[in-house]
């Protein structure tokens, strides 16, 4: 890498001579080192799934969540530095609350993503802070139907039908593109999400992992909750089976 | 002077996306003497090794009571721990004041984790140089959490932090599956065995250098009543009955010579380095 | 026209509201003006008000009722107002007093509810916690001499325990197996005590409903700020249910003979 040792990469407030901000690019590296997170948008809902890398077998399963709830109807999953993810989700909750206080109605996801984008961008401006080392998937179902956004460390955000961030995002994106997302039922989307996470997990390189999935849709009353146990188990079993046939 | 270009500041990512200052803060935790935590279906316990700076000095404080239902053991900078435990007490009090509810343990741990995260992202303050093991009980039963200066917190069945904690972890990983159904006495014995692994050669656990913290119903080895199974710290003579239950190290794994003589008291302590 | 002969011939005192027309704010204020105290004046009275809320413990939980009226002074201004508000899965609060303050309390509780939901850690606020929170809010506001002008009942069931308690604009709290606010504290409370005390663990839902219905009827007969349209909330281990509005059947023929009510014959 040419950036190293030039001195142009030591602060978010410094451009390199060719107009890059290396600190933001390095923040993206932190994202790439983390377990994969994906989001699927289908006709009547959204599904989020993360590959939670387990660094010790002493961890209590299911206790250490990586998918957060921002409002009754808004979900957030991050890839990157876990603690940054918590910080950003706290900010997202504050923004959602603030929107409710101002307008007395549930915040549309666009508004929350917009405000989070501004917040994250502010951390790319100054030498006194570092950028967020996370990419964030946001999902919702509201009166306008489902929506999915991704906020990057640079502060940009885009809407998606299917999103993937973290280590396995390339392979996950390829798999997502193969799906006919608008035609899937929410339950089918859960099965596909589990399959993709199992597929992108690199057994050779990585330690163990735990699958975590949540959804928003008619079956959850358009509230954000973790996927019900029976469906989760079914999806996980199918994912493991699919992996064997894939190989 | 610096080990590399990217480690002088919290607010700098290395080209690999790492935060060196935070990683060094995690090293500060490893400078402190070890602490071990375990939980069963009914109890959570903490065990810690206390250091003393010399024969004329008292032993350091390794455990703090936060509320009736929560306590912590620390490894690293004690002064940082005092600041953070003060914050935890405030959070616990505020929950009591506003809702008349003992604060859920996970929320208490998250609160300090979120506080610590800020020091890894913003200029002007160093990350905290201390790690905690937090035990507590709430609606969900007994819990054990680890807090670290990186702003992460995790819930564990068993965990250890501090100097040579890897040896204790190895012990815990070997035995953790049996902890859930353990009696309190067995749980403490496992904890003492794990803690022993972190000792320097020729050192012993004794009533002066060991602290035990417990939440959950009273043990037969305890003399004081504990209403509601509140958090308590046992030290000095009150841990004697627990120490006596330990099985000599060699015989724990393989047939071995007779148990060593009763642990000497007083000058057998671990010395604080440099 | 001043109908009180003792006032005739005296200077008019517009500061005294002889006809109880308050809170119509256009009424001329000719009383002494204290610029200093006016500068720090806070809420002195409720404006749009709800009347009694009543609640009892029964075998399966808590039953609470309040009518659908919000009065503007003596005017029956809004006749389709819900004064029972669910919080989470285990709690209902009922409010008498200022309705805009009550709406503010609802937004506070809604915010709290979302905060609790988003934690998603298996912990939730029960009726006891909600009541403690409200009492802190009410007491803090009254200590700023800026009270939320309500009296509130908090009822619910959590972990098999029934909870019923009161908190008002002063931050005063108490708990009992029957509670009533406002006019109901005078009229309904004795009836509720007679019917409920000692029978909290045996009263069935039907019996409890009878007791509530009877008290609401008495209140409608006697309370000029009440309405014959009301709702009933039941909170059991299965959750919260707030009924559709119910109508009270009342008969006013007895009143014909009362002087000052029916057509006057002499």
XYZ file of C-alpha atoms in Angstrom, chain C residues 64 83-87 90-94 127 153-156 233-235 240-242:
22
model
C -60.611 -0.113 36.087
C -59.042 8.118 29.725
C -57.615 4.627 30.136
C -54.150 4.103 28.665
C -52.301 0.785 28.330
C -48.542 0.720 29.041
C -49.163 -5.633 32.052
C -50.333 -2.160 32.978
C -53.161 0.344 32.523
C -53.261 3.873 33.841
C -56.485 5.862 34.259
C -47.197 -1.764 37.015
C -54.613 5.182 39.003
C -52.076 2.558 37.989
C -53.228 -1.047 37.828
C -51.742 -4.256 36.525
C -60.128 -2.051 31.434
C -59.312 -5.516 32.715
C -55.729 -6.533 33.385
C -54.603 -5.930 28.960
C -58.107 -5.537 27.572
C -59.836 -2.181 27.229
